[in-house]
mmCIF file of C-alpha atoms in Angstrom:
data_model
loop_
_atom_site.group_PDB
_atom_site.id
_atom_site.type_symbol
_atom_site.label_atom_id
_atom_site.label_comp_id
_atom_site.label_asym_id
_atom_site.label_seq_id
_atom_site.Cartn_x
_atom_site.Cartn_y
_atom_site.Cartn_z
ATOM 1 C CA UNK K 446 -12.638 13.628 18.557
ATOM 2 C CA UNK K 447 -12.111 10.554 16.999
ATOM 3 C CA UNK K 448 -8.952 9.629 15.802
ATOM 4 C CA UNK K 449 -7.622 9.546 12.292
ATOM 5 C CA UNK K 450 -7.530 6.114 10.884
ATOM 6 C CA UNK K 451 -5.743 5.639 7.197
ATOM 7 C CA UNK K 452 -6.600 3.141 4.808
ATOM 8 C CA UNK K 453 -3.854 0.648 4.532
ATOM 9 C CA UNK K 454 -3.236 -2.696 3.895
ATOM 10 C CA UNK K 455 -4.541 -5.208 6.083
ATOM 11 C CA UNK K 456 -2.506 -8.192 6.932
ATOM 12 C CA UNK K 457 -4.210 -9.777 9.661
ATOM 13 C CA UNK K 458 -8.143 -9.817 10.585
ATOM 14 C CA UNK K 459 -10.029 -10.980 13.185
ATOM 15 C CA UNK K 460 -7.746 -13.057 15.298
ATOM 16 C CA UNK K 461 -8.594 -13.427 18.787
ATOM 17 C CA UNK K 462 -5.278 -12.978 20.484
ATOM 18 C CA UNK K 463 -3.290 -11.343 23.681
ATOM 19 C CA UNK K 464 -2.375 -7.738 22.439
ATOM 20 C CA UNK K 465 1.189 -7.581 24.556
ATOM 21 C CA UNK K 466 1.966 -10.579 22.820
ATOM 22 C CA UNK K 467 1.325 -8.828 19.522
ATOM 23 C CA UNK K 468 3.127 -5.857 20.768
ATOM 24 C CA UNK K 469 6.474 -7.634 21.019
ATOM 25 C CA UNK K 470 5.708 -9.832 17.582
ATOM 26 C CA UNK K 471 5.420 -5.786 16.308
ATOM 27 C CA UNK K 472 8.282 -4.635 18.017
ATOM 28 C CA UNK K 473 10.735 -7.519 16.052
ATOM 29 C CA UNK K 474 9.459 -6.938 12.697
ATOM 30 C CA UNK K 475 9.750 -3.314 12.792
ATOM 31 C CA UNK K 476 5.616 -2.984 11.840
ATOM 32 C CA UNK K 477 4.813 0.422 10.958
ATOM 33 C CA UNK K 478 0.620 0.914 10.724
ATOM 34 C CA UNK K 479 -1.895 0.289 13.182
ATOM 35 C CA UNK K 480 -4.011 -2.343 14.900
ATOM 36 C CA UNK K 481 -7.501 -1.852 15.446
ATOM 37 C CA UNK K 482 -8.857 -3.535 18.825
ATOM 38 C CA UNK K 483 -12.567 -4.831 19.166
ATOM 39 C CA UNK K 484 -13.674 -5.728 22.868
ATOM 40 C CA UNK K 485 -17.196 -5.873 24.184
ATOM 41 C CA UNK K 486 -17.394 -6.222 27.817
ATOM 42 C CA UNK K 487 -20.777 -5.470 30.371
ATOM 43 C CA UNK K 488 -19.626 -1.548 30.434
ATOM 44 C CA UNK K 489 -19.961 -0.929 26.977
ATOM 45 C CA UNK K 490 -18.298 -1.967 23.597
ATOM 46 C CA UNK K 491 -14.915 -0.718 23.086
ATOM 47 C CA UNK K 492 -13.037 -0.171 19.643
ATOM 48 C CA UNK K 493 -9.468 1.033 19.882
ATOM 49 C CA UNK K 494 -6.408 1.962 17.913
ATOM 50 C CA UNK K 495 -2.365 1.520 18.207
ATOM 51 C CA UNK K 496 -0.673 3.183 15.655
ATOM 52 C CA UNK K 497 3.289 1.935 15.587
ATOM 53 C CA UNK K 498 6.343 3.427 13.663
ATOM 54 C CA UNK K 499 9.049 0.796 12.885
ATOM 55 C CA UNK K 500 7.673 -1.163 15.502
ATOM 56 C CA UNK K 501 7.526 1.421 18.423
ATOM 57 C CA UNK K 502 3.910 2.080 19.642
ATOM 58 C CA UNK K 503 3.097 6.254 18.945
ATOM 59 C CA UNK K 504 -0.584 6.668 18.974
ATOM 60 C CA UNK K 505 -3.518 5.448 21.035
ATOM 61 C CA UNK K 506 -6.935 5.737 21.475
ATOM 62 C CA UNK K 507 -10.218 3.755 22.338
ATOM 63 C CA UNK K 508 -13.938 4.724 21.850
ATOM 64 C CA UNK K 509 -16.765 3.270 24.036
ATOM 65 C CA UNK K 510 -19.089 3.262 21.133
ATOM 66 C CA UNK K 511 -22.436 3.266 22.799
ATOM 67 C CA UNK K 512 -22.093 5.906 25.393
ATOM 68 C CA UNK K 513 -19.128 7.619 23.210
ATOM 69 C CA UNK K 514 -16.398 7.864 25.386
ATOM 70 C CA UNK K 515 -13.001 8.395 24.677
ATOM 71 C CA UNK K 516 -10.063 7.589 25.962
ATOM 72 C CA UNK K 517 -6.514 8.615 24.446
ATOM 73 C CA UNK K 518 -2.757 8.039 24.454
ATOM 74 C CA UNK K 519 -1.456 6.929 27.473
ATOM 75 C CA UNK K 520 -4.669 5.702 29.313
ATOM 76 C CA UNK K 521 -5.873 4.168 25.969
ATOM 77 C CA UNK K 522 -2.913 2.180 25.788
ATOM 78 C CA UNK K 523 -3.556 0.446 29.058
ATOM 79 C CA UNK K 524 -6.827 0.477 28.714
ATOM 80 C CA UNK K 525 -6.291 -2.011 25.757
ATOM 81 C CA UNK K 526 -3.970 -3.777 27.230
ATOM 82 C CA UNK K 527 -6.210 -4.840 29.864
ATOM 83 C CA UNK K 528 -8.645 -6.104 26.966
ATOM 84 C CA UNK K 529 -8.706 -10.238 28.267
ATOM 85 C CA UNK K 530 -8.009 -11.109 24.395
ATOM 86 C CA UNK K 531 -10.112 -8.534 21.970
ATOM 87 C CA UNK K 532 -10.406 -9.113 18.306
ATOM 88 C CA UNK K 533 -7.488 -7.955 16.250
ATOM 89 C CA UNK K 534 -6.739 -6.805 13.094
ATOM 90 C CA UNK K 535 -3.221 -5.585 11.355
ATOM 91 C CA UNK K 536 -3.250 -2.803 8.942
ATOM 92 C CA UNK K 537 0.005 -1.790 7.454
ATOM 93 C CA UNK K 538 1.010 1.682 6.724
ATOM 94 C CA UNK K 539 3.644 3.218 4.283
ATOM 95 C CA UNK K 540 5.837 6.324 6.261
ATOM 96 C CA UNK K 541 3.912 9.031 4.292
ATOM 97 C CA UNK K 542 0.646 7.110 5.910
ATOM 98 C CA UNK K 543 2.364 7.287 8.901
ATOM 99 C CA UNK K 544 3.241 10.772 8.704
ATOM 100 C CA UNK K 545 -0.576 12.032 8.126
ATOM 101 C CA UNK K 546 -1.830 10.022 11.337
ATOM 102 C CA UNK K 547 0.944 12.481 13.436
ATOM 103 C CA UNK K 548 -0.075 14.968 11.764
ATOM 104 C CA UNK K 549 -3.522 14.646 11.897
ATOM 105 C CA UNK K 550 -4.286 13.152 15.092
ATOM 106 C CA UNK K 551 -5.023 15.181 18.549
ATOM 107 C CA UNK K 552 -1.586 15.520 20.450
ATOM 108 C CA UNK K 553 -3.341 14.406 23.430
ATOM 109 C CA UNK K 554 -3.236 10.834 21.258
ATOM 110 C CA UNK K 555 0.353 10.476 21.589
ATOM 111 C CA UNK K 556 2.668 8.180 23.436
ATOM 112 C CA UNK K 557 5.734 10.511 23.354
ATOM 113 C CA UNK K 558 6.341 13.958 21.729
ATOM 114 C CA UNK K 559 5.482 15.533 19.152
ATOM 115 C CA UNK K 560 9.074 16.758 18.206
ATOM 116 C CA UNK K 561 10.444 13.692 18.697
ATOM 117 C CA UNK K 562 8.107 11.683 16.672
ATOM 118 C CA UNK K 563 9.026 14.279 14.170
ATOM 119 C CA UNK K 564 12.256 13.930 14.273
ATOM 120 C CA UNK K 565 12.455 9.802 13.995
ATOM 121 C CA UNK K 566 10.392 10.436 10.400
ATOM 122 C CA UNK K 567 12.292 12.697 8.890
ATOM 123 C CA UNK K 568 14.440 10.930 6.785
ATOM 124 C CA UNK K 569 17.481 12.941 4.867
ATOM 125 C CA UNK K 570 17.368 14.224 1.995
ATOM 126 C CA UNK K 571 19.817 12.858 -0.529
ATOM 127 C CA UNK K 572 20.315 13.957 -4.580
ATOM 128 C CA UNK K 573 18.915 12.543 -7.036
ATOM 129 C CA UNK K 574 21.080 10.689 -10.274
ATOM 130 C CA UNK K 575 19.570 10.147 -13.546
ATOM 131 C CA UNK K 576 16.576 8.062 -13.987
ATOM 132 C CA UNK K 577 15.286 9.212 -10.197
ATOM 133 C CA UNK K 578 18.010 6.655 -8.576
ATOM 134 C CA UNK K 579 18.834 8.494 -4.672
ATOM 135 C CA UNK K 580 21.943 8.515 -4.327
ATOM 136 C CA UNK K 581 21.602 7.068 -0.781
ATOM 137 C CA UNK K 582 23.955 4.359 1.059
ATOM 138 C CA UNK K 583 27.369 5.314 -0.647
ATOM 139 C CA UNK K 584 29.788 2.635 0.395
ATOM 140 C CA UNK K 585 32.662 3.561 -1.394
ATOM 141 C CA UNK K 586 34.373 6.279 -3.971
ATOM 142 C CA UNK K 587 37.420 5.922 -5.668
ATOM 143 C CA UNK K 588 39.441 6.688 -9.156
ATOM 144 C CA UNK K 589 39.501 3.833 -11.184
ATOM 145 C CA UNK K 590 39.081 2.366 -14.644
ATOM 146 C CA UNK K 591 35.399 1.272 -14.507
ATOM 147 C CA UNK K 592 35.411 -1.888 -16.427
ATOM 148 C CA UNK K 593 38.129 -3.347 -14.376
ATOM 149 C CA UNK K 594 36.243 -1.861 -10.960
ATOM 150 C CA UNK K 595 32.848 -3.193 -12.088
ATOM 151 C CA UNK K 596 35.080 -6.853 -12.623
ATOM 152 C CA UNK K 597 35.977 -7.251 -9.313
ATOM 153 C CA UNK K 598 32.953 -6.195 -7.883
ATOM 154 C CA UNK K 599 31.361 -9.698 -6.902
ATOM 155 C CA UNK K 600 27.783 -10.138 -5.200
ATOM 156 C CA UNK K 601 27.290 -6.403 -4.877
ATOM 157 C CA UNK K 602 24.469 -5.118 -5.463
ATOM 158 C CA UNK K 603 23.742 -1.116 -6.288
ATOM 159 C CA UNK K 604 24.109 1.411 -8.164
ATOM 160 C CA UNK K 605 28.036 2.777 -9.907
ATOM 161 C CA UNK K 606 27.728 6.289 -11.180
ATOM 162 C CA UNK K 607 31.050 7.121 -13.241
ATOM 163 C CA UNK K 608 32.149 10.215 -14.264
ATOM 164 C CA UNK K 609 34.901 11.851 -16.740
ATOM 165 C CA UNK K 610 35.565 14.846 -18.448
ATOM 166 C CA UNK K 611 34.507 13.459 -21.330
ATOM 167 C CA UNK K 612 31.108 11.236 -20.170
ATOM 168 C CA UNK K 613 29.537 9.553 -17.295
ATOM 169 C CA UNK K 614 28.175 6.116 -16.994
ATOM 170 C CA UNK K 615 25.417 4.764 -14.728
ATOM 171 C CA UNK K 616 25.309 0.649 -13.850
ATOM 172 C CA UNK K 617 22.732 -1.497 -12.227
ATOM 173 C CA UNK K 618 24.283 -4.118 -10.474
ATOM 174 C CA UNK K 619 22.722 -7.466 -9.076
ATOM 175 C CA UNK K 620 24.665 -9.888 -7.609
ATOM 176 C CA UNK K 621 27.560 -8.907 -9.345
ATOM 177 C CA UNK K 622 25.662 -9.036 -12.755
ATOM 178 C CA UNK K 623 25.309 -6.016 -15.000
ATOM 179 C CA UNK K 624 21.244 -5.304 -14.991
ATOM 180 C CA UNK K 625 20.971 -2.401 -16.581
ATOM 181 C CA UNK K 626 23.189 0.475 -17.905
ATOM 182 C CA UNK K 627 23.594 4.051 -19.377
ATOM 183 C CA UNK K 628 26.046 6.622 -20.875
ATOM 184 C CA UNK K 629 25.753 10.185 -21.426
ATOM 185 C CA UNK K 630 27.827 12.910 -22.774
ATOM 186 C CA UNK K 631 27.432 16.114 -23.891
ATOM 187 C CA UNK K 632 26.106 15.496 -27.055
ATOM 188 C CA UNK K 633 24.300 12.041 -26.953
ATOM 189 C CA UNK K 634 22.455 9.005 -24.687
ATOM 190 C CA UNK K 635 22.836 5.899 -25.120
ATOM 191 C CA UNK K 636 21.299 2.831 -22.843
ATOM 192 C CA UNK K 637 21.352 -1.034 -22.639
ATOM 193 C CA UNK K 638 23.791 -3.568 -24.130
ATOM 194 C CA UNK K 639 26.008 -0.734 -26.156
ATOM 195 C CA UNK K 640 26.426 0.736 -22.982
ATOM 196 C CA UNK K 641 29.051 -2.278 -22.462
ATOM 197 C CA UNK K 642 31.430 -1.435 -24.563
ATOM 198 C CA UNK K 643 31.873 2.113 -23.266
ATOM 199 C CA UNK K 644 33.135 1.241 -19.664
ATOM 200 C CA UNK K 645 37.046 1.261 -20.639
ATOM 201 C CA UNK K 646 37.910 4.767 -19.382
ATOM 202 C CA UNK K 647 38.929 6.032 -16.445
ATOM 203 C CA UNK K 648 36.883 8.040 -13.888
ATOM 204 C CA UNK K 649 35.586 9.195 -10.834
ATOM 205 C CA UNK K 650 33.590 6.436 -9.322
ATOM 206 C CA UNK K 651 30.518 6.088 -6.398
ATOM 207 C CA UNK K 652 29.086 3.028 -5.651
ATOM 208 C CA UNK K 653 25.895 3.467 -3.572
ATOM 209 C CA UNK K 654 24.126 0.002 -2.250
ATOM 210 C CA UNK K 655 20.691 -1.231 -2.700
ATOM 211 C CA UNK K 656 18.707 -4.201 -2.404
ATOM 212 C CA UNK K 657 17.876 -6.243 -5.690
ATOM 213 C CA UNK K 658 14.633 -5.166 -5.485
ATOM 214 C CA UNK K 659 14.989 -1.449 -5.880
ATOM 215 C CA UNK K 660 17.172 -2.544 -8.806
ATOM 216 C CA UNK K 661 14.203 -4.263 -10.107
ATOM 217 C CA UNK K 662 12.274 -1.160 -9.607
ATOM 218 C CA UNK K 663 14.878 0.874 -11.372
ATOM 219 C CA UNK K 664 14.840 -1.555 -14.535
ATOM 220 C CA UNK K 665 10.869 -1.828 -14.365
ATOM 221 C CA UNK K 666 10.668 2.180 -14.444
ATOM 222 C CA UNK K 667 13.103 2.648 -16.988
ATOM 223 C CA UNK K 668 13.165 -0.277 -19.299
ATOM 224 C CA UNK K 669 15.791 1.128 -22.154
ATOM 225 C CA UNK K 670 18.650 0.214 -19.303
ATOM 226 C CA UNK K 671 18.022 -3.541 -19.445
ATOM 227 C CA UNK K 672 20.798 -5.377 -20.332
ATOM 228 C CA UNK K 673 19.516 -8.107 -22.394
ATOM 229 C CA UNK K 674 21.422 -11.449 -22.334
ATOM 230 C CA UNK K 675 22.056 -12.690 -26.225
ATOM 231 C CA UNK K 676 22.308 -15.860 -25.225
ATOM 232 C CA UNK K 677 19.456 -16.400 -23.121
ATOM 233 C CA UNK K 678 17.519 -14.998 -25.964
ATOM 234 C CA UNK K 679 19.013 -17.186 -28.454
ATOM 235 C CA UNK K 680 18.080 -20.210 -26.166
ATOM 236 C CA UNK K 681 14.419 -18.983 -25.054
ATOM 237 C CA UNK K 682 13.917 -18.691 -29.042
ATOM 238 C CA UNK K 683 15.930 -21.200 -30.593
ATOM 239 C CA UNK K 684 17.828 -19.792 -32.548
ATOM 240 C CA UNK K 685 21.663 -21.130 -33.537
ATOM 241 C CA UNK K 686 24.006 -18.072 -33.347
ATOM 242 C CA UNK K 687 26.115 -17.978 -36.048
ATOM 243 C CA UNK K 688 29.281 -19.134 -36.299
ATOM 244 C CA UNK K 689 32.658 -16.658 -37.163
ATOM 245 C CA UNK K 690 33.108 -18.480 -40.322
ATOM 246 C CA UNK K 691 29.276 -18.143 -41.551
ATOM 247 C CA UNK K 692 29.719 -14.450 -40.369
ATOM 248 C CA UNK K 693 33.001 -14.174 -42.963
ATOM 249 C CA UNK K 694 31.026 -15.539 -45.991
ATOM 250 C CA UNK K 695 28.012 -13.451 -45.440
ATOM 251 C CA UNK K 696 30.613 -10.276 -45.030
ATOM 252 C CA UNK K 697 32.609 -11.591 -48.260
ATOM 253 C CA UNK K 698 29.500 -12.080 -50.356
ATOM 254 C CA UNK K 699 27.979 -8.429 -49.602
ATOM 255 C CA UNK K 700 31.156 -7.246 -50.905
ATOM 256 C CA UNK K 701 31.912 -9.177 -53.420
ATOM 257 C CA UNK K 702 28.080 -8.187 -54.558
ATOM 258 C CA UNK K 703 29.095 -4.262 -54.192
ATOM 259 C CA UNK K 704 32.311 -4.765 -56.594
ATOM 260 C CA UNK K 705 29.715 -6.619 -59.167
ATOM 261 C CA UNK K 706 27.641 -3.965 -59.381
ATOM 262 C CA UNK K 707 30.460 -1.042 -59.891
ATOM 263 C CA UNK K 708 32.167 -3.031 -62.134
ATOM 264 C CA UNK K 709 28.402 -3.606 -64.130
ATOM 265 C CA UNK K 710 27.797 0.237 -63.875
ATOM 266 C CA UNK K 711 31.054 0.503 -65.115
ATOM 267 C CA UNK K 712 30.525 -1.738 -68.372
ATOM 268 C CA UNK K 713 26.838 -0.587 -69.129
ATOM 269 C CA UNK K 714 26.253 2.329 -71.112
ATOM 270 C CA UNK K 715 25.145 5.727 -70.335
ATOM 271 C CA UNK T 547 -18.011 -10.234 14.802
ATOM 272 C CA UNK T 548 -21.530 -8.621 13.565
ATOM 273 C CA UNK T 549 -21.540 -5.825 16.340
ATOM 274 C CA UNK T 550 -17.876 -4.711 15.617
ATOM 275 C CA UNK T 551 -19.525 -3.752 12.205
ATOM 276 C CA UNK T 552 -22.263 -2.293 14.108
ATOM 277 C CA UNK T 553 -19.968 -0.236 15.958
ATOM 278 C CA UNK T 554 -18.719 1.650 13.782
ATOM 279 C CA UNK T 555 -22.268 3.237 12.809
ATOM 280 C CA UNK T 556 -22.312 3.808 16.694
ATOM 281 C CA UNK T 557 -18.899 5.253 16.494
ATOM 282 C CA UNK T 558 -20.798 8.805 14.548
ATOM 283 C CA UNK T 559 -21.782 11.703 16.531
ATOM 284 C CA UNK T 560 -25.542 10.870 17.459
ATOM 285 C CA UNK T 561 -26.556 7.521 16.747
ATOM 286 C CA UNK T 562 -28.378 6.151 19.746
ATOM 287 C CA UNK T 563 -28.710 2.737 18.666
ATOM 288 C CA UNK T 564 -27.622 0.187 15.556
ATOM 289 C CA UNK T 565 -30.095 -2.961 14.809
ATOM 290 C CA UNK T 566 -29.475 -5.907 12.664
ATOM 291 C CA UNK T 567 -32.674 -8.207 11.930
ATOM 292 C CA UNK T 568 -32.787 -10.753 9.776
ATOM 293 C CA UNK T 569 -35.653 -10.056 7.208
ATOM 294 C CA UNK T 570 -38.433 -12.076 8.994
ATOM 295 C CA UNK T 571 -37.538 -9.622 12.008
ATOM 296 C CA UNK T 572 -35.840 -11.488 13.938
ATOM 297 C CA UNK T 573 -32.490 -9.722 15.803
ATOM 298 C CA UNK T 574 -29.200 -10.730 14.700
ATOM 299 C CA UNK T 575 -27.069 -7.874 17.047
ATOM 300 C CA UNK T 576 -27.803 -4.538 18.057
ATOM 301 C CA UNK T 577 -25.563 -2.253 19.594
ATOM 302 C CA UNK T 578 -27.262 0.690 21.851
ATOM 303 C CA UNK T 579 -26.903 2.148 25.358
ATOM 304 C CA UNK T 580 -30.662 1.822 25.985
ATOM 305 C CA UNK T 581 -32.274 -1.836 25.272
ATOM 306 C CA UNK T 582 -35.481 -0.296 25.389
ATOM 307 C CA UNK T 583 -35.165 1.563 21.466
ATOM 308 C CA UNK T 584 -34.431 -2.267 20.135
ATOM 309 C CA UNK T 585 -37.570 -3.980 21.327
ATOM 310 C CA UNK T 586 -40.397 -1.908 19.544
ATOM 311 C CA UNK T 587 -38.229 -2.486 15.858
ATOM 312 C CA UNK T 588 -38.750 -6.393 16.294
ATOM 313 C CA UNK T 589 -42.574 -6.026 16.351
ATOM 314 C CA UNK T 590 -42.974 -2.926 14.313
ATOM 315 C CA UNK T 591 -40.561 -3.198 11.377
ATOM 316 C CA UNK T 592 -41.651 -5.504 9.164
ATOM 317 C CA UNK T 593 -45.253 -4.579 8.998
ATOM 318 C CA UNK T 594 -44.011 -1.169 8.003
ATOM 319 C CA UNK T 595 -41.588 -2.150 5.243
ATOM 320 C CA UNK T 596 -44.396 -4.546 3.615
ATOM 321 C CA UNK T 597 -46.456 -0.928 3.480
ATOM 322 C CA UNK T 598 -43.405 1.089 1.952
ATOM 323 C CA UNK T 599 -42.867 -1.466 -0.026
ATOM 324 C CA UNK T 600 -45.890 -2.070 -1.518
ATOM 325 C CA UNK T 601 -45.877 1.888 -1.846
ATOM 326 C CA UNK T 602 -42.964 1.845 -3.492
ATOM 327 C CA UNK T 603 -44.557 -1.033 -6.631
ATOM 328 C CA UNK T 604 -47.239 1.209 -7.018
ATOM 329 C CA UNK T 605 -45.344 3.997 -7.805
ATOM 330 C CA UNK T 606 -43.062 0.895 -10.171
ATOM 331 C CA UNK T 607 -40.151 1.649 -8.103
ATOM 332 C CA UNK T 608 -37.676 -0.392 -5.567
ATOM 333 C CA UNK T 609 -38.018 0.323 -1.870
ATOM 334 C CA UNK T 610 -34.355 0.504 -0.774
ATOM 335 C CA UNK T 611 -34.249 2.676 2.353
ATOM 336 C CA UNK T 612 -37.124 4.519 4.828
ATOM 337 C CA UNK T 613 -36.190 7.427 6.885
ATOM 338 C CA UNK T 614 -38.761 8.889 10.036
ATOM 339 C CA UNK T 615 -38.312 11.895 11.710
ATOM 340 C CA UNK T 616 -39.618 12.008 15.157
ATOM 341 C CA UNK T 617 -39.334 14.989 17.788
ATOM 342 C CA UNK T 618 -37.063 13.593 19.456
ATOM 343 C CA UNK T 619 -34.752 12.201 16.439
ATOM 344 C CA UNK T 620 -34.429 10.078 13.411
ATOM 345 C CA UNK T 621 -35.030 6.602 12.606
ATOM 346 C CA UNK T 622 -33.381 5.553 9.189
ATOM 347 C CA UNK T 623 -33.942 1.623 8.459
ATOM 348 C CA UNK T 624 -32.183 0.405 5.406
ATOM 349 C CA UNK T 625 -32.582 -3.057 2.811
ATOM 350 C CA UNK T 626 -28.856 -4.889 2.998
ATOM 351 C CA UNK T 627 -29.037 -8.466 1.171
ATOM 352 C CA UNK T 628 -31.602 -9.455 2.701
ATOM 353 C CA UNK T 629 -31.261 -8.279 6.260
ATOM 354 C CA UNK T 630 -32.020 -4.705 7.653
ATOM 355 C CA UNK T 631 -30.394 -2.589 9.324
ATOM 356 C CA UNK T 632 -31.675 -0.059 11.691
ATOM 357 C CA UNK T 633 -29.918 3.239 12.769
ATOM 358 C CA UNK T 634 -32.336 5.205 15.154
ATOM 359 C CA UNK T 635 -30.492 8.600 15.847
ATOM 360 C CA UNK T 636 -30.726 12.085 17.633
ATOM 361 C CA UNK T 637 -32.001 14.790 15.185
ATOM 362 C CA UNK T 638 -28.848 16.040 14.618
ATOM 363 C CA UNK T 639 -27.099 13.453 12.738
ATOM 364 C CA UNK T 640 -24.592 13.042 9.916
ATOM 365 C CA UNK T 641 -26.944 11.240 7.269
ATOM 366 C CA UNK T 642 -23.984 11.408 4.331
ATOM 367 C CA UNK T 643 -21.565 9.785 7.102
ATOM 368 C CA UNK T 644 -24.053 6.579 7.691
ATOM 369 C CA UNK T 645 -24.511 6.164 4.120
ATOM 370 C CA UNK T 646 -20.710 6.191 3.441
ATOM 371 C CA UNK T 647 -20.582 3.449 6.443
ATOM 372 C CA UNK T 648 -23.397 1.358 5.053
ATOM 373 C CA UNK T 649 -21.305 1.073 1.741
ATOM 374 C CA UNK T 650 -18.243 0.199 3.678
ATOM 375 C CA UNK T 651 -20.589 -1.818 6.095
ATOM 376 C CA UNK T 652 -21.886 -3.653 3.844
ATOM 377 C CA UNK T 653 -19.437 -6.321 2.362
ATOM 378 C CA UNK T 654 -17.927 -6.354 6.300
ATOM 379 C CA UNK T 655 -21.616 -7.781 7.081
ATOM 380 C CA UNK T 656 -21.977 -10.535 4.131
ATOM 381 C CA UNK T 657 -17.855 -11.144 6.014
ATOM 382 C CA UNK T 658 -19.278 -11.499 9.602
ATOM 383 C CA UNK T 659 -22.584 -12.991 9.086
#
């Protein structure tokens, strides 16, 4: 039975190369997928498999193509490990890839058990916060006033969920920098740069860790969070902000307009 | 590698033997158990294809494939870019499965050759 091979991404083809040496450059980066083994030798012409999970080898198997042998798990490990340099190639796999080769391929395939392999996959479960954010890797919890938490929180990175009675606030964090926020209560949303001038209450707050490029992912899924930075804006466009003073006028001459026009209601005739 | 491509045809349930000849005849690789079902393809291909070929204009249509049955199994010989490729099989054989590989085979050949 030949064994189940995903499509995945390939990141290496063809290479000529010693297979325990790959096994250990595998091993340090933690490579979950496969590589797929060519060797042609007087016997026959062999094409075999190693399927790895965080860089621990799980599933093996060769084929002698021409008189269709087979050869799995344990013995087809060796067996390519006495290949005197086959051609190579490295196919990457995602976990749920991963998951479908254990569960599709012939137990007879695997280096170690079944339950075990299981068991190292499983990853836990964890709930989920607004805008499908996990709430995975909490590093800390505590009662605080957010504004002044989220100030002294330098170079994190991750996600602050804070709640009150009377709302609760999500922020993206990136080295420290505000990338994205909401705020929700029982009667409205609201998302992006208002959010910033709703973070002056007191509450219950988690901070759960992540890297900046699930952050990234966050903001890319859910664009309304952005926090966009006036003054970049101003500069990538050109624009002059205006000044308090030109602000004042403008304010003063909309008003000043308003009392024209009641007192000219006033004076014209009905 | 040409015959790692060819392996994989050689990798489904019943093909005897996989044949790559360039399209004056001549073999590129072949991958097979049993030399002796490569050496009558090199002599006896091409005048066939010029027949099915010509065939095929007649009738104002492309020749892109030719499929024998024998007693003993099946011969399928398919038109790549310019090279052909020969599967010769045991009766029983997954036809749908060798097509699927030729697609797949395909751009791995115009890669390896």
């Amino acid at each position: 039975m030949p064994l189940y091979v995903p499509k995945g991404e390939k990141i290496r083809s063809g290479e000529k190369i010693d297979v325990s040496e790959l096994l250990e450059e595998l091993k340090t980066m933690e490579f979950t997928g496969y590589i797929e083994v060519a060797y042609k030798t007087k016997e026959g012409f062999y094409l075999g498999f190693i399927f790895f999970s965080k860089g621990e080898e799980i599933i093996a198997g060769v084929e002698e193509v021409l008189k269709k042998t087979e050869y799995l798990g344990k013995e087809a490990f060796d067996k390519i490990l006495s290949f005197k340099e086959p051609i190579v190639d490295v196919t990457e796999l995602d976990n749920e890839k991963i998951s479908l080769c254990i569960e599709y391929n012939p137990e007879e395939a695997f280096l170690k058990s079944l339950d075990e392999l299981k068991e190292e996959l499983e990853e836990p479960e964890y709930p989920t916060l607004r805008f499908g954010i996990k709430a995975e890797n909490l590093v800390e919890s505590v009662e605080s006033n957010v504004k002044t938490y989220i100030s002294r929180l330098k170079n994190f990175t991750g996600v602050i969920n804070a709640k009150a009675d009377d709302g609760e606030v999500i922020i993206l964090l990136k080295d420290g920098k505000i990338r994205g926020a909401a705020y929700f209560n029982t009667s409205e949303a609201i998302t992006g740069n208002l959010v910033l001038n709703l973070l002056n209450f007191r509450g219950k707050i988690d901070a759960y860790l992540k890297r900046p490029e699930e952050i990234e992912k966050i903001i890319k899924r859910n664009p309304e969070l952005e926090i966009v930075d006036r003054s970049e804006l101003f500069k990538k466009y050109r624009i002059k902000p205006p000044e308090e003073e030109e602000i004042e006028s403008i304010l003063r001459r909309v008003i000043e307009d308003e009392i024209f026009e009641e007192e000219l209601k006033k004076k014209t005739p009905i | 590698m040409i015959e790692r491509v060819l392996a994989e045809f050689q990798r489904i349930e019943g093909v005897k033997a996989s044949i790559l000849l360039s399209e004056s005849g001549k073999e590129i690789a072949s991958l097979t158990y049993d030399d002796s079902l490569v050496e009558p393809f090199k002599n006896f291909t091409l005048p066939l294809l010029n027949s099915a070929r010509r065939l095929c204009e007649s009738l104002g249509e492309d020749l892109e494939s030719i499929q024998i049955r024998t007693d003993m199994g099946q011969i399928v010989i398919f038109k790549v870019d310019g090279f052909l490729l020969i599967i010769v099989s045991e009766q029983v054989v997954n036809l749908g499965l060798i097509n699927l590989q030729l697609k797949q085979g395909i751009e791995k050949f115009r890669e390896a050759i």
